[in-house]
Each structure stands twice: as C-alpha cells, then as structure tokens.
C-alpha cells in the first residue's frame, strides 16, 4: 500500500495540464481514440505547415469544420470543476491546455494558457497579429489589422513551437502539485512536463487509461474526467 501523499502547503502552487480527454465527454473527438483520420487524411497530414503550403484550402476546410463544431458542444463537469478550483484556490494556479477548443474559456477559466493555439483565433501571415476569428477562414480572408495579409488558423501545427513555454516551465519549477488530465503523453513538450517539476512537487495523472507517461507520475487515477476531476477538486478544497 503506497504511503498517502504529503498534505499540500496552504498556499500550494498548482499547475494543471489538460488534453483532449477533458473535452471528450462534451463530444469533442480526441486525436488518438478512433482512427485519427479526417476525410481520409491523417491528422499529421493536415495539421502541419507543409500541408498548409501544399493545400491551404484543405487545411482551411479542416479547421472551418472544427470551428463550426464548437457551436454544438458545451463545457462539462470537469471544465466547471476546474473553474471552481481556480476561484477558491488561495495559492498560485495555472491551467495549461493542449486543447484548441474554447470549452475551458466558456466554462470561465481565467488563468488559462492555450499552448497549442485556439480554433476561434486567426493569425496574419503578414503582420503576424493574432485576432478573434469565430467564422470560416479561406485563402481570400484578409487580416482586419493590416488589411493585406492572408490568414492562417492560430493553431500550433506539428513541427512548430508551442506557445507560452517560458511561463509554463517557470510555473512547473515552482509548483507543489502538477495534475495532468486526459492527455495521452504522445506529444512533447507537454508529455515531458511531469519531468520538469521540482523535487517536492506532488504529481497526479487523471485519465481513462494510463497514459504513455503514467509511470512518471507519483499517482495515477483511472476513470472519466467528469467523475475524477470534480472528486479531486472536492478533495483539494476539503
Ligand atoms: N476522461 C478522461 N480521459 C479521457 C477520456 C475521458 N472521458 N476520454 C479519453 N481520455 C484520454 C485518453 O485515454 C487519452 O489518453 O484522453 C487522452 C486523449 O489523448 P489524445 O487523443 O492523444 O489527445 P492529447 O493527449 O490531448 O493530444 C495531445 O497531440 O495531436 C496533437 O496537438 C494535438 O493537442 C494535441 C496533442
């Protein structure tokens, strides 16, 4: 029987990492469950800078479909539990998500960092400004700031550097509790965050099944996010 984890200090600093699994019960398809295909294209063949150069219309179509899909899904109990935790937590709190959906945003999370970008934002290829972009985007779309630049989805594609890594690693080095929720541990650098925490940090993984990096966590709980996350929040808020 493993020893119970040490109690958290009162002003404990939390870092929470979420992946597609936290949105699965809202009806947002994960990347690696199922066949990982979209219109017979492998995701790796659509979500890349090369794909955008080769066939921008195809890539715009892929993201337009996912952007429209957001109107059909709602935040679930796991998203809402994290909002409750953030509001009640006395110490530092950072929610890092790999998800590009807006479910954490709509649930009300504030200390939120989208490290892989956001479906509802676009980026100008000219002036590089990031702007809200709730509707469809295509090759004729133009930047509302410089008026001339073509647009791309504000999504971090494979082979591109994720966003916010400096503040993320600073928070990881300081935190007292790191929790990974609904992420498979397939994609770095997020999959390596558990190795970047300090020696005193408590680490916990919540997932439907053990992730590829489950063994790097001090504790792993199996189950659905909508059950495990509210239970963890109740435990932490005592
Ligand atoms: N509750 C908890 N976990 C779940 C649930 C659920 N209801 N449903 C699925 N999961 C878990 C799966 O067990 C899996 O470990 O969610 C994880 C989903 O894994 P992926 O599909 O690989 O998604 P993610 O880990 O977020 O992918 C990371 O890869 O393709 C890139 O940029 C993309 O951000 C994405 C990154």
PDB file of C-alpha atoms and ligand atoms in Angstrom:
ATOM      1  CA  UNK A   1       0.000   0.000   0.000  1.00  0.00           C
ATOM      2  CA  UNK A   2       1.707   3.237  -1.063  1.00  0.00           C
ATOM      3  CA  UNK A   3       2.052   5.950   1.593  1.00  0.00           C
ATOM      4  CA  UNK A   4      -0.639   8.699   1.388  1.00  0.00           C
ATOM      5  CA  UNK A   5       0.788  11.797  -0.337  1.00  0.00           C
ATOM      6  CA  UNK A   6       2.060  14.543   1.997  1.00  0.00           C
ATOM      7  CA  UNK A   7      -0.565  17.252   2.667  1.00  0.00           C
ATOM      8  CA  UNK A   8      -0.253  20.259   0.374  1.00  0.00           C
ATOM      9  CA  UNK A   9       1.050  23.525   1.894  1.00  0.00           C
ATOM     10  CA  UNK A  10      -1.756  26.063   2.417  1.00  0.00           C
ATOM     11  CA  UNK A  11      -0.555  28.406  -0.335  1.00  0.00           C
ATOM     12  CA  UNK A  12       0.361  25.499  -2.595  1.00  0.00           C
ATOM     13  CA  UNK A  13       1.009  26.377  -6.227  1.00  0.00           C
ATOM     14  CA  UNK A  14      -0.963  24.319  -8.739  1.00  0.00           C
ATOM     15  CA  UNK A  15      -0.299  23.586 -12.393  1.00  0.00           C
ATOM     16  CA  UNK A  16      -2.990  21.668 -14.260  1.00  0.00           C
ATOM     17  CA  UNK A  17      -2.405  20.284 -17.771  1.00  0.00           C
ATOM     18  CA  UNK A  18      -5.370  19.183 -19.871  1.00  0.00           C
ATOM     19  CA  UNK A  19      -5.628  17.287 -23.131  1.00  0.00           C
ATOM     20  CA  UNK A  20      -8.391  16.145 -25.459  1.00  0.00           C
ATOM     21  CA  UNK A  21      -9.702  13.707 -22.847  1.00  0.00           C
ATOM     22  CA  UNK A  22     -11.225  16.513 -20.756  1.00  0.00           C
ATOM     23  CA  UNK A  23     -13.355  17.564 -23.743  1.00  0.00           C
ATOM     24  CA  UNK A  24     -14.240  14.020 -24.861  1.00  0.00           C
ATOM     25  CA  UNK A  25     -17.425  13.833 -22.764  1.00  0.00           C
ATOM     26  CA  UNK A  26     -18.533  17.147 -24.278  1.00  0.00           C
ATOM     27  CA  UNK A  27     -18.498  15.410 -27.653  1.00  0.00           C
ATOM     28  CA  UNK A  28     -15.181  16.757 -28.966  1.00  0.00           C
ATOM     29  CA  UNK A  29     -13.296  13.940 -30.683  1.00  0.00           C
ATOM     30  CA  UNK A  30      -9.864  13.159 -29.263  1.00  0.00           C
ATOM     31  CA  UNK A  31      -6.858  12.778 -31.519  1.00  0.00           C
ATOM     32  CA  UNK A  32      -5.857   9.197 -30.864  1.00  0.00           C
ATOM     33  CA  UNK A  33      -9.050   7.439 -29.956  1.00  0.00           C
ATOM     34  CA  UNK A  34     -10.738   6.077 -33.048  1.00  0.00           C
ATOM     35  CA  UNK A  35      -8.933   6.084 -36.375  1.00  0.00           C
ATOM     36  CA  UNK A  36      -7.310   9.532 -36.142  1.00  0.00           C
ATOM     37  CA  UNK A  37      -8.494  10.334 -39.642  1.00  0.00           C
ATOM     38  CA  UNK A  38     -10.360  13.274 -41.117  1.00  0.00           C
ATOM     39  CA  UNK A  39     -11.841  12.916 -44.637  1.00  0.00           C
ATOM     40  CA  UNK A  40      -9.383  10.026 -45.141  1.00  0.00           C
ATOM     41  CA  UNK A  41      -6.471  12.348 -44.269  1.00  0.00           C
ATOM     42  CA  UNK A  42      -4.183  11.521 -41.343  1.00  0.00           C
ATOM     43  CA  UNK A  43      -4.258  14.419 -38.861  1.00  0.00           C
ATOM     44  CA  UNK A  44      -0.488  14.639 -39.181  1.00  0.00           C
ATOM     45  CA  UNK A  45      -1.042  15.302 -42.899  1.00  0.00           C
ATOM     46  CA  UNK A  46      -3.452  18.189 -42.304  1.00  0.00           C
ATOM     47  CA  UNK A  47      -2.195  19.959 -39.171  1.00  0.00           C
ATOM     48  CA  UNK A  48       1.263  20.892 -40.490  1.00  0.00           C
ATOM     49  CA  UNK A  49       2.910  23.957 -42.105  1.00  0.00           C
ATOM     50  CA  UNK A  50       3.778  21.768 -45.110  1.00  0.00           C
ATOM     51  CA  UNK A  51       0.106  20.800 -45.572  1.00  0.00           C
ATOM     52  CA  UNK A  52      -0.868  24.478 -45.418  1.00  0.00           C
ATOM     53  CA  UNK A  53       1.707  25.383 -48.069  1.00  0.00           C
ATOM     54  CA  UNK A  54       0.705  22.394 -50.227  1.00  0.00           C
ATOM     55  CA  UNK A  55      -3.074  22.698 -49.964  1.00  0.00           C
ATOM     56  CA  UNK A  56      -4.295  25.704 -47.922  1.00  0.00           C
ATOM     57  CA  UNK A  57      -7.920  25.147 -48.979  1.00  0.00           C
ATOM     58  CA  UNK A  58      -7.872  21.626 -47.473  1.00  0.00           C
ATOM     59  CA  UNK A  59      -6.372  22.892 -44.206  1.00  0.00           C
ATOM     60  CA  UNK A  60      -8.856  25.809 -44.027  1.00  0.00           C
ATOM     61  CA  UNK A  61     -11.701  23.325 -44.614  1.00  0.00           C
ATOM     62  CA  UNK A  62     -10.418  21.093 -41.785  1.00  0.00           C
ATOM     63  CA  UNK A  63     -10.337  23.953 -39.286  1.00  0.00           C
ATOM     64  CA  UNK A  64     -13.574  25.549 -40.512  1.00  0.00           C
ATOM     65  CA  UNK A  65     -15.336  22.252 -39.793  1.00  0.00           C
ATOM     66  CA  UNK A  66     -13.815  22.034 -36.303  1.00  0.00           C
ATOM     67  CA  UNK A  67     -14.554  25.720 -35.615  1.00  0.00           C
ATOM     68  CA  UNK A  68     -18.216  25.263 -36.613  1.00  0.00           C
ATOM     69  CA  UNK A  69     -18.342  22.156 -34.420  1.00  0.00           C
ATOM     70  CA  UNK A  70     -17.706  24.252 -31.304  1.00  0.00           C
ATOM     71  CA  UNK A  71     -21.264  25.616 -31.560  1.00  0.00           C
ATOM     72  CA  UNK A  72     -22.582  22.094 -30.921  1.00  0.00           C
ATOM     73  CA  UNK A  73     -20.636  21.301 -27.710  1.00  0.00           C
ATOM     74  CA  UNK A  74     -20.718  22.630 -24.153  1.00  0.00           C
ATOM     75  CA  UNK A  75     -18.270  22.590 -21.221  1.00  0.00           C
ATOM     76  CA  UNK A  76     -18.727  19.553 -18.976  1.00  0.00           C
ATOM     77  CA  UNK A  77     -18.471  18.914 -15.223  1.00  0.00           C
ATOM     78  CA  UNK A  78     -14.688  18.563 -15.442  1.00  0.00           C
ATOM     79  CA  UNK A  79     -14.246  22.003 -17.061  1.00  0.00           C
ATOM     80  CA  UNK A  80     -16.594  23.517 -14.472  1.00  0.00           C
ATOM     81  CA  UNK A  81     -14.805  21.837 -11.545  1.00  0.00           C
ATOM     82  CA  UNK A  82     -11.505  23.425 -12.631  1.00  0.00           C
ATOM     83  CA  UNK A  83     -13.186  26.852 -12.650  1.00  0.00           C
ATOM     84  CA  UNK A  84     -14.399  26.238  -9.104  1.00  0.00           C
ATOM     85  CA  UNK A  85     -10.885  25.177  -8.051  1.00  0.00           C
ATOM     86  CA  UNK A  86      -9.273  28.256  -9.618  1.00  0.00           C
ATOM     87  CA  UNK A  87     -11.780  30.594  -7.941  1.00  0.00           C
ATOM     88  CA  UNK A  88     -11.366  29.054  -4.472  1.00  0.00           C
ATOM     89  CA  UNK A  89      -7.649  28.272  -4.523  1.00  0.00           C
ATOM     90  CA  UNK A  90      -5.584  30.549  -2.228  1.00  0.00           C
ATOM     91  CA  UNK A  91      -2.260  29.852  -3.948  1.00  0.00           C
ATOM     92  CA  UNK A  92      -0.953  30.289  -7.498  1.00  0.00           C
ATOM     93  CA  UNK A  93      -2.991  28.460 -10.161  1.00  0.00           C
ATOM     94  CA  UNK A  94      -2.191  27.883 -13.835  1.00  0.00           C
ATOM     95  CA  UNK A  95      -4.275  25.839 -16.263  1.00  0.00           C
ATOM     96  CA  UNK A  96      -2.303  24.820 -19.357  1.00  0.00           C
ATOM     97  CA  UNK A  97      -4.358  23.228 -22.095  1.00  0.00           C
ATOM     98  CA  UNK A  98      -3.270  21.463 -25.262  1.00  0.00           C
ATOM     99  CA  UNK A  99      -6.847  21.785 -26.493  1.00  0.00           C
ATOM    100  CA  UNK A 100      -7.752  24.352 -29.131  1.00  0.00           C
ATOM    101  CA  UNK A 101     -11.463  24.244 -28.300  1.00  0.00           C
ATOM    102  CA  UNK A 102     -12.965  27.057 -26.203  1.00  0.00           C
ATOM    103  CA  UNK A 103     -14.563  24.878 -23.526  1.00  0.00           C
ATOM    104  CA  UNK A 104     -12.252  25.979 -20.691  1.00  0.00           C
ATOM    105  CA  UNK A 105     -12.825  29.610 -21.772  1.00  0.00           C
ATOM    106  CA  UNK A 106     -16.610  29.215 -21.892  1.00  0.00           C
ATOM    107  CA  UNK A 107     -16.617  27.395 -18.536  1.00  0.00           C
ATOM    108  CA  UNK A 108     -14.953  30.510 -17.053  1.00  0.00           C
ATOM    109  CA  UNK A 109     -11.286  29.555 -16.576  1.00  0.00           C
ATOM    110  CA  UNK A 110      -9.105  32.688 -16.361  1.00  0.00           C
ATOM    111  CA  UNK A 111      -5.525  31.635 -15.531  1.00  0.00           C
ATOM    112  CA  UNK A 112      -5.588  29.667 -18.789  1.00  0.00           C
ATOM    113  CA  UNK A 113      -2.839  29.154 -21.366  1.00  0.00           C
ATOM    114  CA  UNK A 114      -3.605  27.547 -24.734  1.00  0.00           C
ATOM    115  CA  UNK A 115      -0.180  26.104 -25.612  1.00  0.00           C
ATOM    116  CA  UNK A 116      -1.372  24.724 -28.980  1.00  0.00           C
ATOM    117  CA  UNK A 117      -3.373  27.791 -30.021  1.00  0.00           C
ATOM    118  CA  UNK A 118      -7.108  28.352 -30.361  1.00  0.00           C
ATOM    119  CA  UNK A 119      -9.672  27.441 -33.036  1.00  0.00           C
ATOM    120  CA  UNK A 120     -11.501  30.759 -32.551  1.00  0.00           C
ATOM    121  CA  UNK A 121      -8.428  32.844 -33.352  1.00  0.00           C
ATOM    122  CA  UNK A 122      -6.593  33.592 -36.620  1.00  0.00           C
ATOM    123  CA  UNK A 123      -3.068  34.825 -37.302  1.00  0.00           C
ATOM    124  CA  UNK A 124      -1.998  37.212 -40.081  1.00  0.00           C
ATOM    125  CA  UNK A 125       0.784  35.835 -42.312  1.00  0.00           C
ATOM    126  CA  UNK A 126       1.855  39.443 -42.942  1.00  0.00           C
ATOM    127  CA  UNK A 127       1.806  41.441 -39.706  1.00  0.00           C
ATOM    128  CA  UNK A 128       1.504  38.288 -37.542  1.00  0.00           C
ATOM    129  CA  UNK A 129      -1.266  39.818 -35.415  1.00  0.00           C
ATOM    130  CA  UNK A 130      -3.500  37.267 -33.660  1.00  0.00           C
ATOM    131  CA  UNK A 131      -7.183  38.206 -33.883  1.00  0.00           C
ATOM    132  CA  UNK A 132     -10.509  36.649 -32.879  1.00  0.00           C
ATOM    133  CA  UNK A 133     -11.868  34.609 -35.795  1.00  0.00           C
ATOM    134  CA  UNK A 134     -15.217  32.935 -34.973  1.00  0.00           C
ATOM    135  CA  UNK A 135     -16.293  32.307 -38.578  1.00  0.00           C
ATOM    136  CA  UNK A 136     -14.920  30.424 -41.570  1.00  0.00           C
ATOM    137  CA  UNK A 137     -11.483  31.270 -42.937  1.00  0.00           C
ATOM    138  CA  UNK A 138     -10.246  30.750 -46.505  1.00  0.00           C
ATOM    139  CA  UNK A 139      -7.480  31.822 -48.849  1.00  0.00           C
ATOM    140  CA  UNK A 140      -9.290  35.084 -49.581  1.00  0.00           C
ATOM    141  CA  UNK A 141      -9.551  36.004 -45.880  1.00  0.00           C
ATOM    142  CA  UNK A 142      -7.596  39.147 -45.064  1.00  0.00           C
ATOM    143  CA  UNK A 143      -6.193  40.493 -41.819  1.00  0.00           C
ATOM    144  CA  UNK A 144      -8.511  43.063 -40.163  1.00  0.00           C
ATOM    145  CA  UNK A 145      -5.437  44.880 -38.782  1.00  0.00           C
ATOM    146  CA  UNK A 146      -3.101  45.333 -41.781  1.00  0.00           C
ATOM    147  CA  UNK A 147      -5.877  44.706 -44.344  1.00  0.00           C
ATOM    148  CA  UNK A 148      -3.455  42.999 -46.745  1.00  0.00           C
ATOM    149  CA  UNK A 149      -2.105  39.891 -45.017  1.00  0.00           C
ATOM    150  CA  UNK A 150      -3.544  36.438 -45.730  1.00  0.00           C
ATOM    151  CA  UNK A 151      -4.736  34.487 -42.694  1.00  0.00           C
ATOM    152  CA  UNK A 152      -3.902  31.125 -41.094  1.00  0.00           C
ATOM    153  CA  UNK A 153      -5.553  29.373 -38.181  1.00  0.00           C
ATOM    154  CA  UNK A 154      -3.923  30.354 -34.857  1.00  0.00           C
ATOM    155  CA  UNK A 155      -3.073  26.721 -34.246  1.00  0.00           C
ATOM    156  CA  UNK A 156       0.357  25.337 -33.348  1.00  0.00           C
ATOM    157  CA  UNK A 157       0.990  22.677 -36.011  1.00  0.00           C
ATOM    158  CA  UNK A 158       3.278  19.677 -35.789  1.00  0.00           C
ATOM    159  CA  UNK A 159       6.949  20.807 -36.002  1.00  0.00           C
ATOM    160  CA  UNK A 160       6.021  24.303 -34.668  1.00  0.00           C
ATOM    161  CA  UNK A 161       6.978  25.636 -31.216  1.00  0.00           C
ATOM    162  CA  UNK A 162       4.088  25.591 -28.695  1.00  0.00           C
ATOM    163  CA  UNK A 163       3.031  28.878 -27.116  1.00  0.00           C
ATOM    164  CA  UNK A 164       3.861  30.110 -23.623  1.00  0.00           C
ATOM    165  CA  UNK A 165       6.653  27.651 -22.832  1.00  0.00           C
ATOM    166  CA  UNK A 166       8.643  30.122 -20.709  1.00  0.00           C
ATOM    167  CA  UNK A 167       5.832  30.865 -18.220  1.00  0.00           C
ATOM    168  CA  UNK A 168       4.831  27.201 -18.269  1.00  0.00           C
ATOM    169  CA  UNK A 169       8.295  25.941 -17.279  1.00  0.00           C
ATOM    170  CA  UNK A 170       8.612  28.710 -14.670  1.00  0.00           C
ATOM    171  CA  UNK A 171       5.307  27.564 -13.125  1.00  0.00           C
ATOM    172  CA  UNK A 172       6.310  23.907 -13.299  1.00  0.00           C
ATOM    173  CA  UNK A 173       9.590  24.534 -11.487  1.00  0.00           C
ATOM    174  CA  UNK A 174       7.738  26.346  -8.646  1.00  0.00           C
ATOM    175  CA  UNK A 175       4.593  24.264  -8.313  1.00  0.00           C
ATOM    176  CA  UNK A 176       3.658  21.993  -5.395  1.00  0.00           C
ATOM    177  CA  UNK A 177       1.075  19.951  -7.307  1.00  0.00           C
ATOM    178  CA  UNK A 178       1.049  19.059 -11.008  1.00  0.00           C
ATOM    179  CA  UNK A 179      -2.051  17.309 -12.373  1.00  0.00           C
ATOM    180  CA  UNK A 180      -2.348  16.004 -15.949  1.00  0.00           C
ATOM    181  CA  UNK A 181      -5.917  15.349 -17.106  1.00  0.00           C
ATOM    182  CA  UNK A 182      -6.977  13.457 -20.241  1.00  0.00           C
ATOM    183  CA  UNK A 183      -3.745  13.539 -22.192  1.00  0.00           C
ATOM    184  CA  UNK A 184      -2.084  10.526 -23.783  1.00  0.00           C
ATOM    185  CA  UNK A 185       1.527  11.560 -23.295  1.00  0.00           C
ATOM    186  CA  UNK A 186       2.226  11.070 -27.009  1.00  0.00           C
ATOM    187  CA  UNK A 187       3.186  14.655 -27.831  1.00  0.00           C
ATOM    188  CA  UNK A 188       6.092  16.658 -26.416  1.00  0.00           C
ATOM    189  CA  UNK A 189       6.849  19.032 -24.833  1.00  0.00           C
ATOM    190  CA  UNK A 190       3.602  18.580 -22.815  1.00  0.00           C
ATOM    191  CA  UNK A 191       4.325  14.884 -22.271  1.00  0.00           C
ATOM    192  CA  UNK A 192       7.584  15.870 -20.545  1.00  0.00           C
ATOM    193  CA  UNK A 193       6.107  18.464 -18.177  1.00  0.00           C
ATOM    194  CA  UNK A 194       5.914  15.881 -15.378  1.00  0.00           C
ATOM    195  CA  UNK A 195       9.717  15.597 -15.516  1.00  0.00           C
ATOM    196  CA  UNK A 196      10.144  19.392 -15.286  1.00  0.00           C
ATOM    197  CA  UNK A 197       8.614  19.867 -11.838  1.00  0.00           C
ATOM    198  CA  UNK A 198      10.684  20.446  -8.712  1.00  0.00           C
ATOM    199  CA  UNK A 199      11.730  17.653  -6.318  1.00  0.00           C
ATOM    200  CA  UNK A 200       8.987  18.473  -3.751  1.00  0.00           C
ATOM    201  CA  UNK A 201       6.156  18.598  -6.246  1.00  0.00           C
ATOM    202  CA  UNK A 202       3.330  16.076  -5.983  1.00  0.00           C
ATOM    203  CA  UNK A 203       2.313  14.662  -9.387  1.00  0.00           C
ATOM    204  CA  UNK A 204      -1.025  13.097 -10.320  1.00  0.00           C
ATOM    205  CA  UNK A 205      -2.467  11.811 -13.597  1.00  0.00           C
ATOM    206  CA  UNK A 206      -6.225  11.525 -14.246  1.00  0.00           C
ATOM    207  CA  UNK A 207      -7.065   9.521 -17.362  1.00  0.00           C
ATOM    208  CA  UNK A 208      -9.469   6.946 -18.756  1.00  0.00           C
ATOM    209  CA  UNK A 209      -6.462   4.644 -19.009  1.00  0.00           C
ATOM    210  CA  UNK A 210      -2.794   5.029 -18.128  1.00  0.00           C
ATOM    211  CA  UNK A 211      -1.041   7.437 -20.493  1.00  0.00           C
ATOM    212  CA  UNK A 212       2.290   6.732 -22.162  1.00  0.00           C
ATOM    213  CA  UNK A 213       3.996   8.589 -19.281  1.00  0.00           C
ATOM    214  CA  UNK A 214       1.816   7.334 -16.388  1.00  0.00           C
ATOM    215  CA  UNK A 215       4.835   5.731 -14.712  1.00  0.00           C
ATOM    216  CA  UNK A 216       6.441   9.183 -14.305  1.00  0.00           C
ATOM    217  CA  UNK A 217       3.607  10.282 -12.003  1.00  0.00           C
ATOM    218  CA  UNK A 218       3.553   9.562  -8.253  1.00  0.00           C
ATOM    219  CA  UNK A 219      -0.145   8.726  -8.521  1.00  0.00           C
ATOM    220  CA  UNK A 220      -2.455   7.831 -11.422  1.00  0.00           C
ATOM    221  CA  UNK A 221      -6.236   7.579 -11.162  1.00  0.00           C
ATOM    222  CA  UNK A 222      -8.274   5.841 -13.874  1.00  0.00           C
ATOM    223  CA  UNK A 223     -11.735   6.958 -14.839  1.00  0.00           C
ATOM    224  CA  UNK A 224     -13.699   9.577 -16.719  1.00  0.00           C
ATOM    225  CA  UNK A 225     -12.748  13.218 -16.313  1.00  0.00           C
ATOM    226  CA  UNK A 226     -16.294  14.208 -15.384  1.00  0.00           C
ATOM    227  CA  UNK A 227     -16.006  11.920 -12.343  1.00  0.00           C
ATOM    228  CA  UNK A 228     -12.335  12.207 -11.392  1.00  0.00           C
ATOM    229  CA  UNK A 229     -11.932  15.992 -11.710  1.00  0.00           C
ATOM    230  CA  UNK A 230     -14.884  17.052  -9.513  1.00  0.00           C
ATOM    231  CA  UNK A 231     -13.759  14.446  -6.953  1.00  0.00           C
ATOM    232  CA  UNK A 232     -10.192  15.810  -6.971  1.00  0.00           C
ATOM    233  CA  UNK A 233     -11.446  19.398  -6.610  1.00  0.00           C
ATOM    234  CA  UNK A 234     -13.629  18.388  -3.653  1.00  0.00           C
ATOM    235  CA  UNK A 235     -10.588  16.669  -2.107  1.00  0.00           C
ATOM    236  CA  UNK A 236      -8.335  19.707  -2.622  1.00  0.00           C
ATOM    237  CA  UNK A 237     -10.900  22.220  -1.346  1.00  0.00           C
ATOM    238  CA  UNK A 238     -11.586  19.901   1.592  1.00  0.00           C
TER     239      UNK A 238
HETATM  240  N1  LIG B   1     -11.854  11.117 -19.371  1.00  0.00           N
HETATM  241  C1  LIG B   1     -10.508  11.132 -19.155  1.00  0.00           C
HETATM  242  N2  LIG B   1      -9.590  10.843 -20.122  1.00  0.00           N
HETATM  243  C2  LIG B   1     -10.072  10.526 -21.342  1.00  0.00           C
HETATM  244  C3  LIG B   1     -11.457  10.484 -21.645  1.00  0.00           C
HETATM  245  C4  LIG B   1     -12.360  10.794 -20.594  1.00  0.00           C
HETATM  246  N3  LIG B   1     -13.688  10.769 -20.777  1.00  0.00           N
HETATM  247  N4  LIG B   1     -11.597  10.114 -22.964  1.00  0.00           N
HETATM  248  C5  LIG B   1     -10.358   9.959 -23.457  1.00  0.00           C
HETATM  249  N5  LIG B   1      -9.440  10.196 -22.490  1.00  0.00           N
HETATM  250  C6  LIG B   1      -7.982  10.159 -22.602  1.00  0.00           C
HETATM  251  C7  LIG B   1      -7.447   9.045 -23.458  1.00  0.00           C
HETATM  252  O1  LIG B   1      -7.213   7.881 -22.649  1.00  0.00           O
HETATM  253  C8  LIG B   1      -6.120   9.642 -23.940  1.00  0.00           C
HETATM  254  O2  LIG B   1      -5.069   9.367 -23.015  1.00  0.00           O
HETATM  255  O3  LIG B   1      -7.610  11.342 -23.259  1.00  0.00           O
HETATM  256  C9  LIG B   1      -6.391  11.131 -23.959  1.00  0.00           C
HETATM  257  C10 LIG B   1      -6.541  11.683 -25.355  1.00  0.00           C
HETATM  258  O4  LIG B   1      -5.292  11.547 -25.969  1.00  0.00           O
HETATM  259  P1  LIG B   1      -5.024  12.260 -27.362  1.00  0.00           P
HETATM  260  O5  LIG B   1      -6.163  11.989 -28.292  1.00  0.00           O
HETATM  261  O6  LIG B   1      -3.632  11.883 -27.757  1.00  0.00           O
HETATM  262  O7  LIG B   1      -5.094  13.811 -27.035  1.00  0.00           O
HETATM  263  P2  LIG B   1      -3.958  14.705 -26.397  1.00  0.00           P
HETATM  264  O8  LIG B   1      -3.154  13.945 -25.397  1.00  0.00           O
HETATM  265  O9  LIG B   1      -4.607  15.958 -25.937  1.00  0.00           O
HETATM  266  O10 LIG B   1      -3.039  15.052 -27.683  1.00  0.00           O
HETATM  267  C11 LIG B   1      -2.002  15.977 -27.470  1.00  0.00           C
HETATM  268  O11 LIG B   1      -1.500  15.891 -29.819  1.00  0.00           O
HETATM  269  O12 LIG B   1      -2.368  15.793 -31.919  1.00  0.00           O
HETATM  270  C12 LIG B   1      -1.754  16.628 -31.006  1.00  0.00           C
HETATM  271  O13 LIG B   1      -1.942  18.952 -30.844  1.00  0.00           O
HETATM  272  C13 LIG B   1      -2.656  17.770 -30.670  1.00  0.00           C
HETATM  273  O14 LIG B   1      -3.069  18.785 -28.522  1.00  0.00           O
HETATM  274  C14 LIG B   1      -2.976  17.554 -29.201  1.00  0.00           C
HETATM  275  C15 LIG B   1      -1.787  16.754 -28.725  1.00  0.00           C
END
